[in-house]
Tab-separated table of C-alpha atoms and ligand atoms in Angstrom:
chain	number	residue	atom	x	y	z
B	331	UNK	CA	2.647	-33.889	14.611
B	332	UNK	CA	1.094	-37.644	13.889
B	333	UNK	CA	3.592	-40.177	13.454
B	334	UNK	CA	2.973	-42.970	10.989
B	335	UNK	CA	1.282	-45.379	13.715
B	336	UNK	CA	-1.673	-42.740	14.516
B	337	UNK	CA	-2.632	-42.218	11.019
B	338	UNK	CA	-5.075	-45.058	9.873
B	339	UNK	CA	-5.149	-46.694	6.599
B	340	UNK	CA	-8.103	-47.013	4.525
B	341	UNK	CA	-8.899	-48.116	1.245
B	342	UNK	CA	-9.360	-44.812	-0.016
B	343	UNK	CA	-6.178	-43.680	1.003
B	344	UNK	CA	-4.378	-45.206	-2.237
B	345	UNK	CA	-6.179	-43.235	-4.706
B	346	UNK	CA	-6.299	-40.555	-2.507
B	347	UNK	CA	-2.329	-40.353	-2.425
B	348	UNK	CA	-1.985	-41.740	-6.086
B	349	UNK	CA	-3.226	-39.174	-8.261
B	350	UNK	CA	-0.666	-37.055	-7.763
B	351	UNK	CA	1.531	-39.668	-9.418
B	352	UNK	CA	1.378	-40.200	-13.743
B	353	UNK	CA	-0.305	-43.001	-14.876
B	354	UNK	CA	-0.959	-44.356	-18.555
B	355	UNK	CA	-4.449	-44.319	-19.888
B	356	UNK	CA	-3.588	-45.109	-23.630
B	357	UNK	CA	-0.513	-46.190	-26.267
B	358	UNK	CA	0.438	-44.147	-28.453
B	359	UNK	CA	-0.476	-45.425	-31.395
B	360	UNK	CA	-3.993	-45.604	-29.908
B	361	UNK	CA	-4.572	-41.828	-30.180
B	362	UNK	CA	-3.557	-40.659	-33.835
B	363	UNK	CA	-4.100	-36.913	-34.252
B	364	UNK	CA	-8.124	-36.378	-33.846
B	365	UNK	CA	-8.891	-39.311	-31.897
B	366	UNK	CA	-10.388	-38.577	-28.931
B	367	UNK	CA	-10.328	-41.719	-25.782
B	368	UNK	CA	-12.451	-41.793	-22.849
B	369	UNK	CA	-10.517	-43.813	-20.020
B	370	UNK	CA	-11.329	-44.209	-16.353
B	371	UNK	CA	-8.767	-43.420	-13.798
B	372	UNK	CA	-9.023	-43.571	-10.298
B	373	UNK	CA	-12.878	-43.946	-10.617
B	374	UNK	CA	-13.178	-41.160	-12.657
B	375	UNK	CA	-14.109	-40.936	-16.029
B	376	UNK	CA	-11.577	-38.350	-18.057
B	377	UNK	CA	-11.525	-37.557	-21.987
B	378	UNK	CA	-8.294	-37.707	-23.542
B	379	UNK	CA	-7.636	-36.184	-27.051
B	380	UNK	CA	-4.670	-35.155	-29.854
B	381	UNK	CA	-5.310	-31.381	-30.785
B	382	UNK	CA	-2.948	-30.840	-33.942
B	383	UNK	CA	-1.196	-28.519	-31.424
B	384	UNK	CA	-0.525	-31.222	-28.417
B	385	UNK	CA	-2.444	-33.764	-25.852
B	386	UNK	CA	-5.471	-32.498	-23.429
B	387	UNK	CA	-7.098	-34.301	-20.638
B	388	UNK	CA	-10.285	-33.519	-18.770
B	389	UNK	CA	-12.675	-34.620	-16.555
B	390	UNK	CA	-15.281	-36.635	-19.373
B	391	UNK	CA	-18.308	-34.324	-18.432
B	392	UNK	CA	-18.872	-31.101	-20.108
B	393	UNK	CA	-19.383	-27.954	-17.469
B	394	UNK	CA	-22.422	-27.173	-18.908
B	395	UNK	CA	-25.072	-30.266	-18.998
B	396	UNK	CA	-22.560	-33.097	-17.842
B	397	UNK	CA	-21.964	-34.370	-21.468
B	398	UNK	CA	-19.166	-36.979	-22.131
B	399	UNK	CA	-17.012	-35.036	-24.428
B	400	UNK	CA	-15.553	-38.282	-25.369
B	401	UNK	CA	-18.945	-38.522	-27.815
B	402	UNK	CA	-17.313	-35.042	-29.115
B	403	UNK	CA	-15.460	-34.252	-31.664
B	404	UNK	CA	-12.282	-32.354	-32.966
B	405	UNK	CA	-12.912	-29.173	-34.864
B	406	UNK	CA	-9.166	-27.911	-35.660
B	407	UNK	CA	-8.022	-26.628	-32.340
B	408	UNK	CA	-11.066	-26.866	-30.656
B	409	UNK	CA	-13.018	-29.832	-28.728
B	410	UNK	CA	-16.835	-29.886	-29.431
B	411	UNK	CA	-19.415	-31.137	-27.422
B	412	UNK	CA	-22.191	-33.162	-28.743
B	413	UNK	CA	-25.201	-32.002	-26.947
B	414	UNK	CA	-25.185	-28.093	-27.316
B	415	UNK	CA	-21.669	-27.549	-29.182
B	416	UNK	CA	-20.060	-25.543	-26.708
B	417	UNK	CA	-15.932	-25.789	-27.169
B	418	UNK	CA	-12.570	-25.738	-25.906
B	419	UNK	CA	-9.278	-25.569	-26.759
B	420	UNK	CA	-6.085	-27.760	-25.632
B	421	UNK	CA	-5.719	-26.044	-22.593
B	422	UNK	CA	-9.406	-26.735	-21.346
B	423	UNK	CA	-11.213	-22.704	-21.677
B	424	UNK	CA	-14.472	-22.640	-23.374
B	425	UNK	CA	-13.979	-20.450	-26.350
B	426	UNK	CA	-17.732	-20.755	-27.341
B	427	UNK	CA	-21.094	-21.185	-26.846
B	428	UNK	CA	-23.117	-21.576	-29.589
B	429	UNK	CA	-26.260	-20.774	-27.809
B	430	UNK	CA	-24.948	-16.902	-26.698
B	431	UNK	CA	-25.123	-14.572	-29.412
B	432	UNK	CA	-21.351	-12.751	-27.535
B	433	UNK	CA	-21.029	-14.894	-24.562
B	434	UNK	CA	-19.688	-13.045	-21.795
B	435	UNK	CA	-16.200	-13.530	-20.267
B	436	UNK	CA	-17.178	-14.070	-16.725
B	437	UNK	CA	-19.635	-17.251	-18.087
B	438	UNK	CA	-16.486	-18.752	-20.147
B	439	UNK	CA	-14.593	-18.594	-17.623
B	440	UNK	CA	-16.949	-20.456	-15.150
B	441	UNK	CA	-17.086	-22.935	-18.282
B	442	UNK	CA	-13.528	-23.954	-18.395
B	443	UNK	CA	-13.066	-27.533	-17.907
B	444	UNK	CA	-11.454	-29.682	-15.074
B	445	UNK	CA	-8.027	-30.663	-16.957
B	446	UNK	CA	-4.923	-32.644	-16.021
B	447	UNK	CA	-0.928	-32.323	-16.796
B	448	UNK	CA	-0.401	-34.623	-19.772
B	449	UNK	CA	2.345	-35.703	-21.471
B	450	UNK	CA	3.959	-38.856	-23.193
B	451	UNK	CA	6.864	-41.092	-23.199
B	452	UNK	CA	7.728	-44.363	-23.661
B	453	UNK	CA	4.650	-45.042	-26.432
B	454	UNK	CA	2.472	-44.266	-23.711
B	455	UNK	CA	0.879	-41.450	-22.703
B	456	UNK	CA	0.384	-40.200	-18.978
B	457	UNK	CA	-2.128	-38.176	-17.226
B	458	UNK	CA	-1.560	-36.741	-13.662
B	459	UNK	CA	-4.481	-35.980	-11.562
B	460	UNK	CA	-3.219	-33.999	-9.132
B	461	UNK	CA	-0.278	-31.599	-10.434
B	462	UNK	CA	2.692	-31.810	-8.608
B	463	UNK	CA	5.826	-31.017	-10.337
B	464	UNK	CA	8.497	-32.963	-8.141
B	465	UNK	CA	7.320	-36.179	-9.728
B	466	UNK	CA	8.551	-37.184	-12.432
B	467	UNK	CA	8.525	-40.580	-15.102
B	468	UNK	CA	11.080	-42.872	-13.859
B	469	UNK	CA	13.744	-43.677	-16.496
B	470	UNK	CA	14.186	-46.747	-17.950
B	471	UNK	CA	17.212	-45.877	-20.408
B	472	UNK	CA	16.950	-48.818	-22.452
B	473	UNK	CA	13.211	-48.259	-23.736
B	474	UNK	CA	14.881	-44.884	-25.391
B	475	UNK	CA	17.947	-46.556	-26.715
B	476	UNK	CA	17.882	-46.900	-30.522
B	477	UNK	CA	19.884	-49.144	-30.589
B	478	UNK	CA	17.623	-51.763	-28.671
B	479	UNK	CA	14.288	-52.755	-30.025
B	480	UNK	CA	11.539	-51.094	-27.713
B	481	UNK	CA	7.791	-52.483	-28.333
B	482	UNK	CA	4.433	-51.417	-26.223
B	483	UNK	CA	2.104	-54.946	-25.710
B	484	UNK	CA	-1.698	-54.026	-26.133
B	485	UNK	CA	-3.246	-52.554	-23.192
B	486	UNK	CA	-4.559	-55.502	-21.179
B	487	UNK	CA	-7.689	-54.856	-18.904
B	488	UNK	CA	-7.869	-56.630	-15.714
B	489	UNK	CA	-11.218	-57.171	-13.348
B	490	UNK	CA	-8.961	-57.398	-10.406
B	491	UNK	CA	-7.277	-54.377	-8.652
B	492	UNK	CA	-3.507	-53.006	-9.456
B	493	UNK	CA	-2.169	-54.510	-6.327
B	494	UNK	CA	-3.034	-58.053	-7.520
B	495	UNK	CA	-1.197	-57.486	-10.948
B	496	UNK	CA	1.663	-56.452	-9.194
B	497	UNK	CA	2.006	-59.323	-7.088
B	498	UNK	CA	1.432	-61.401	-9.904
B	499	UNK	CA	4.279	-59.784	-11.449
B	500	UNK	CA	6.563	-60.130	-8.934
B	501	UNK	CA	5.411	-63.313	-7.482
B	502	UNK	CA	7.871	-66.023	-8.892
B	503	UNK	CA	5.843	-69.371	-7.547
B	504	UNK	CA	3.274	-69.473	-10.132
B	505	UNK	CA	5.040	-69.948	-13.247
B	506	UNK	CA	5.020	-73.764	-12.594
B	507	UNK	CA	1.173	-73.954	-12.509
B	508	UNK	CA	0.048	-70.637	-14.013
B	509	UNK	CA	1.920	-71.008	-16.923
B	510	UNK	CA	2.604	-75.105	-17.227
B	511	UNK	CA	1.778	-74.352	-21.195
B	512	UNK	CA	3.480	-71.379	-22.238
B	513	UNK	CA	6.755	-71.504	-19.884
B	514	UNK	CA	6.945	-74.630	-19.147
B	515	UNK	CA	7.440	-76.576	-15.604
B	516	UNK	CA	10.100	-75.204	-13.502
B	517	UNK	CA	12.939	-77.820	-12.744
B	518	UNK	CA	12.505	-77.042	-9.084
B	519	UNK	CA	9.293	-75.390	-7.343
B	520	UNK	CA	11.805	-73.710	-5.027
B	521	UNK	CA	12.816	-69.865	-4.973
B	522	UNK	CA	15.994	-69.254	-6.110
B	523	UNK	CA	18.051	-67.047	-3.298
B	524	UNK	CA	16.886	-63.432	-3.539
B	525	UNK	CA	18.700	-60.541	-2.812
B	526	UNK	CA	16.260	-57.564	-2.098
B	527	UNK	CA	17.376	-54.030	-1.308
B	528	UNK	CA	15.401	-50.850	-0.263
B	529	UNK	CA	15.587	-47.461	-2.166
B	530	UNK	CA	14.308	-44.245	-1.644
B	531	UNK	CA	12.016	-44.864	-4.403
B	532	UNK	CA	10.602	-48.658	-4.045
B	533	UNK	CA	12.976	-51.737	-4.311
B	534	UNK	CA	15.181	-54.049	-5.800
B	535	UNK	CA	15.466	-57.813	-6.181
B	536	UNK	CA	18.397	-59.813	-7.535
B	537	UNK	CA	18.009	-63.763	-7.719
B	538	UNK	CA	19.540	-66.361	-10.437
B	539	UNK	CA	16.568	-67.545	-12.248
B	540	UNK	CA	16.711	-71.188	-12.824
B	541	UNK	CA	15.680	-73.136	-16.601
B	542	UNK	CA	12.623	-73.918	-16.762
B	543	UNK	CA	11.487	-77.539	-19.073
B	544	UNK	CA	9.872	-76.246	-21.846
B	545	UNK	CA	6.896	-78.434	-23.294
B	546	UNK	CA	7.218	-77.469	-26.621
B	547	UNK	CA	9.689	-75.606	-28.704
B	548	UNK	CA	8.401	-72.316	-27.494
B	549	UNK	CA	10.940	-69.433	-27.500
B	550	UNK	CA	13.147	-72.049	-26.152
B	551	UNK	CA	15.949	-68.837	-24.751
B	552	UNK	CA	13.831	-67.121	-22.901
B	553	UNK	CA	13.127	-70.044	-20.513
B	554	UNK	CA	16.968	-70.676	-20.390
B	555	UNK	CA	18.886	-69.568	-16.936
B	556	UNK	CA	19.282	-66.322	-16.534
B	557	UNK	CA	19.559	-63.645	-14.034
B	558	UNK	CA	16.804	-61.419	-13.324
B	559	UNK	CA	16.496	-58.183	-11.726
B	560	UNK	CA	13.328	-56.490	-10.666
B	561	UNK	CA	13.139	-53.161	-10.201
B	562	UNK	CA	9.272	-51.289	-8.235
B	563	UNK	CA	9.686	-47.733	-8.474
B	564	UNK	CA	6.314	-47.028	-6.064
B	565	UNK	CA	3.731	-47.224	-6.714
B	566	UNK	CA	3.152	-49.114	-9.276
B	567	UNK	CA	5.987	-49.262	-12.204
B	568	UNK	CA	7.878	-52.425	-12.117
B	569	UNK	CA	10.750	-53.642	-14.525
B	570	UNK	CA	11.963	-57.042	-15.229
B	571	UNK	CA	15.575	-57.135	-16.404
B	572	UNK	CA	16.843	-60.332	-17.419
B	573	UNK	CA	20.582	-61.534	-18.709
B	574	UNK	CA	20.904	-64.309	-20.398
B	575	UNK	CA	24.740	-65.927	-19.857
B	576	UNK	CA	25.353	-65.099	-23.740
B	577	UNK	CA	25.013	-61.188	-22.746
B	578	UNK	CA	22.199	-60.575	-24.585
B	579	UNK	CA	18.870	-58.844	-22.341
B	580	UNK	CA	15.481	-57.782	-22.173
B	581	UNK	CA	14.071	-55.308	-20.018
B	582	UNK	CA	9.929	-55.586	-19.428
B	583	UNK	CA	7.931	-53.179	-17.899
B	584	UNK	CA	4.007	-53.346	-16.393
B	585	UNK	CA	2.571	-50.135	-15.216
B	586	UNK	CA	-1.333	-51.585	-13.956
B	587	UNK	CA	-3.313	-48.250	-14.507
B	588	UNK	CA	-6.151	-47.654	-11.586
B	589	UNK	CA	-9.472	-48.277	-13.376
B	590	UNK	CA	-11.453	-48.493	-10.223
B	591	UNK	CA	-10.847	-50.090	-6.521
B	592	UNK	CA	-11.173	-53.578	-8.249
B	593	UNK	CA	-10.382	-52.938	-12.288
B	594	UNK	CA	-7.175	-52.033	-14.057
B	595	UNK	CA	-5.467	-51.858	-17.022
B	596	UNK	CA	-2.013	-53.160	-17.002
B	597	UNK	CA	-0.019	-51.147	-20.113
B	598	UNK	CA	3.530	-52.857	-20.557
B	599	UNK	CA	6.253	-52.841	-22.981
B	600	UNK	CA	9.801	-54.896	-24.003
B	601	UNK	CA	12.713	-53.441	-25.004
B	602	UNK	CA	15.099	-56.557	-26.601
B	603	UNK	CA	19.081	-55.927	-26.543
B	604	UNK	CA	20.996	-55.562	-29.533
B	605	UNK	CA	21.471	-58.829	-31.940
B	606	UNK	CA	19.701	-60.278	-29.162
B	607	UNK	CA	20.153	-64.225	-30.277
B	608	UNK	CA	17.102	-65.712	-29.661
B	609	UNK	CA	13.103	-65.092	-30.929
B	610	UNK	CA	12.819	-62.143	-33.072
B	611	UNK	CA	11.221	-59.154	-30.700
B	612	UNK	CA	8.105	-59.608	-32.079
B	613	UNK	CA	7.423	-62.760	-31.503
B	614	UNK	CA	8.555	-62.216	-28.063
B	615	UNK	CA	5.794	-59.526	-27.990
B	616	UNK	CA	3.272	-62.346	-29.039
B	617	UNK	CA	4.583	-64.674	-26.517
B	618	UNK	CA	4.634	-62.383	-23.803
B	619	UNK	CA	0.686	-61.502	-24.716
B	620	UNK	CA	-0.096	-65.115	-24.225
B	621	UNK	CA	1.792	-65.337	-20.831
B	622	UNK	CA	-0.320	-62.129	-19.550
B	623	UNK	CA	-3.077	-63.369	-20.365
B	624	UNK	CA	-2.825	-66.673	-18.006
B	625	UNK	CA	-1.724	-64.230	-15.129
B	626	UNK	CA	-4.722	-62.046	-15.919
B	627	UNK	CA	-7.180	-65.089	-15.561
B	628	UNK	CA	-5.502	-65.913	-12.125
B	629	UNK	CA	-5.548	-62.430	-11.277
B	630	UNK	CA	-9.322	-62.549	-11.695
B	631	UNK	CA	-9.758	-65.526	-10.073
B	632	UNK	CA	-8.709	-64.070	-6.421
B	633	UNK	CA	-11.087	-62.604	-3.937
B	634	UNK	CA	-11.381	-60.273	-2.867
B	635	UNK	CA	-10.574	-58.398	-6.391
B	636	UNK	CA	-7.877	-55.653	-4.449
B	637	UNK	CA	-5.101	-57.073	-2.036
B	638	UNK	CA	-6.921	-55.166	1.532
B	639	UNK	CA	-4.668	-52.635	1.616
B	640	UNK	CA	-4.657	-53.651	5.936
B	641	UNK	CA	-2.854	-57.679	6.257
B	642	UNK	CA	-5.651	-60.126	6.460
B	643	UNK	CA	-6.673	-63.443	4.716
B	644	UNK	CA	-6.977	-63.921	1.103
B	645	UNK	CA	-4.334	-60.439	1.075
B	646	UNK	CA	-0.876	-61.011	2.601
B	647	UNK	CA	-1.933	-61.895	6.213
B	648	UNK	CA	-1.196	-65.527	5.104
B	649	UNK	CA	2.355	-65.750	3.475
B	650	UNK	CA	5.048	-68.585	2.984
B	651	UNK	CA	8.805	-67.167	3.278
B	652	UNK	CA	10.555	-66.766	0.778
B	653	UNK	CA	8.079	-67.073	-1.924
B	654	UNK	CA	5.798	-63.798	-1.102
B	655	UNK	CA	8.853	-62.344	0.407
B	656	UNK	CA	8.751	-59.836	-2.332
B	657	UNK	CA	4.786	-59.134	-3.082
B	658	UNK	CA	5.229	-58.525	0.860
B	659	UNK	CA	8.185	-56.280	0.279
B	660	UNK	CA	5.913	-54.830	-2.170
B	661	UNK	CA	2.740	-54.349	0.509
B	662	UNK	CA	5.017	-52.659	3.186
B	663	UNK	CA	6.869	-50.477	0.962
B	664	UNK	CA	3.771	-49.406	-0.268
B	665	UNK	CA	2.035	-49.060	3.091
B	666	UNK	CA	5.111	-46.685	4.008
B	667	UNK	CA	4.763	-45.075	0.394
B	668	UNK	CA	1.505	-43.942	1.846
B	669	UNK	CA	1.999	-43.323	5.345
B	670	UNK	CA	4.762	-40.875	4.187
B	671	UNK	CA	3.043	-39.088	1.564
B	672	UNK	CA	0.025	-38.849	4.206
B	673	UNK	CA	1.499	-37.621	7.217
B	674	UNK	CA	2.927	-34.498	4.458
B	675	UNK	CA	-0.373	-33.865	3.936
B	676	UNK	CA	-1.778	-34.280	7.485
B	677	UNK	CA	1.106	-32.640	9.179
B	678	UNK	CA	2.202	-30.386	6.503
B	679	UNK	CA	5.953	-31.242	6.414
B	680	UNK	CA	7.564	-34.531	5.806
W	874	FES	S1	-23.773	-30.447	-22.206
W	874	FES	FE1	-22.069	-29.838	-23.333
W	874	FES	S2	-22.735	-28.138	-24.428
W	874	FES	FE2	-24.448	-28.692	-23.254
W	875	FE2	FE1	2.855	-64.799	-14.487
């Protein structure tokens, strides 16, 4: 049995453990029935597609010459490749091949293609890599609500790594300089108190967020005190609650999607409280696009492009207490997040 201190951690390791965990590769809205996506997901290209009867995804390469059945298209129930029109249906079998007058079953088989659990929720949809059924969506009751107003922000892609985009989100010393223009300069550069607790699945932080002095008339509410609560379910789904003194809330969400070791896409959504007095949600939405787009430029500023997933310079071997208290919370709950999942696989139990 290898405890956690024998097993080494590499920079593979985080793909290695993460595709067994869902991950969005498109909205919604981006995939009407017979649109077929090609997305890259943990350095691997996949094709993603609406049958009339439900979602597929697939490794992006036919079986036969190595195709990108993204450059396909739908035929009813069936997925065509371009180069030699073989096809397959929704649940990845070949079901023809042009080329064989009766093609034989022991050939389609051979022919069926490398295909992922799918499914979607929360205007997103979700592709698994590696089935395993214990994991599961975590659930973020408000976003299904009716009653609140739930809207997914356009994808945003990111030429830095997930783990920067997480710290960015969490990381609540830049808004003073990162985002002088859109939220304004922070009465005091100081951290509020944070209360941070540990959970089975990821963490928890509680701190009073203080006003911040708007330049400009902005969506003057949202800078207003407030408390905030955010909320990492590992390994990389984090939710921003914040409650305004009047009652009213919003609860954000950024899920940065594993492009490659040094690329993702961050997919994110708001859901806005009932009557909430303030901007309407849409301009919110517009607001909030602006904001990510000022973290994304600082994200892409930072080198090395991935946090080392080890502590060392330019990662989180150089922190100031308490501001990276939580993007370190975040790096050692992940680290453990790993080293758990990894010592399953290495010693077979937990
Ligand atoms: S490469 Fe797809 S049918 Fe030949
Ligand atoms: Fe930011």
């Amino acid at each position: 049995m290898r405890s956690h201190a024998e097993i080494e951690l590499t920079e593979e390791v985080p793909f290695q453990v993460m595709k067994g965990t869902w991950q969005p590769v498109a909205n919604s809205a981006e995939l009407p029935p017979g649109k077929i996506i090609s997305y890259r997901l943990f350095d691997i290209d996949i094709v993603v597609a609406r049958f009339p009867s439900g979602l597929m995804a697939a490794e992006d390469s036919c079986p036969h010459k190595g195709a990108r059945l993204s450059r396909g298209h739908l035929c009813g129930e069936e997925l065509q490749c371009p180069y030699h029109g073989w096809r397959f249906n929704v649940t990845g079998e070949c079901t023809n091949i042009p080329s064989l007058i009766d093609p034989p079953k022991d050939k389609l088989r051979l022919s069926h293609l490398r295909h992922f659990p799918i499914q979607e929720r929360y205007g997103m949809i979700w592709v698994q890599m590696e089935p395993d059924p214990s994991v599961r969506l975590p659930d973020v009751p408000e976003f299904e609500d009716p009653a609140w107003t739930y809207l997914v922000g356009p994808p945003t892609s990111f030429k830095a790594g997930f783990r920067r985009e997480i710290e960015n989100y969490l990381d609540m010393t830049h808004f003073a300089f990162a985002h002088s223009t859109t939220l304004g300069q922070a009465a005091s550069p100081t951290v509020p108190d944070m209360d941070i607790s540990l959970h089975a699945d990821g963490f928890q932080m509680d701190a009073p967020f203080p006003a911040l002095e708007s330049p400009h008339e902005q969506p003057g509410k949202l800078m207003s005190a407030h408390h905030r609560r955010q909320r990492c379910f590992l390994p990389n789904f984090t939710t921003i609650r914040q409650t305004f003194a009047d009652g009213d809330e919003r609860v954000l969400v950024h899920i940065p999607s594993p492009n490659t070791g040094t690329d993702c896409t961050c997919f994110w959504a708001l859901a806005v409280s009932p009557g909430f007095n303030g901007p309407p949600p849409q301009d919110q939405l517009q607001f909030a696009i602006k904001v990510l787009d000022e973290d994304r430029i600082m994200c892409e500023n930072q080198m090395p492009r991935e946090v080392p997933i080890n502590p060392s310079r330019g990662g989180w071997g150089v922190l100031v207490t308490p501001g990276d208290t939580l993007a370190n919370t975040f790096q050692k709950s992940f680290r453990r997040y790993l080293l758990d999942r990894l010592a399953v696989k290495v010693n077979g139990t937990g």
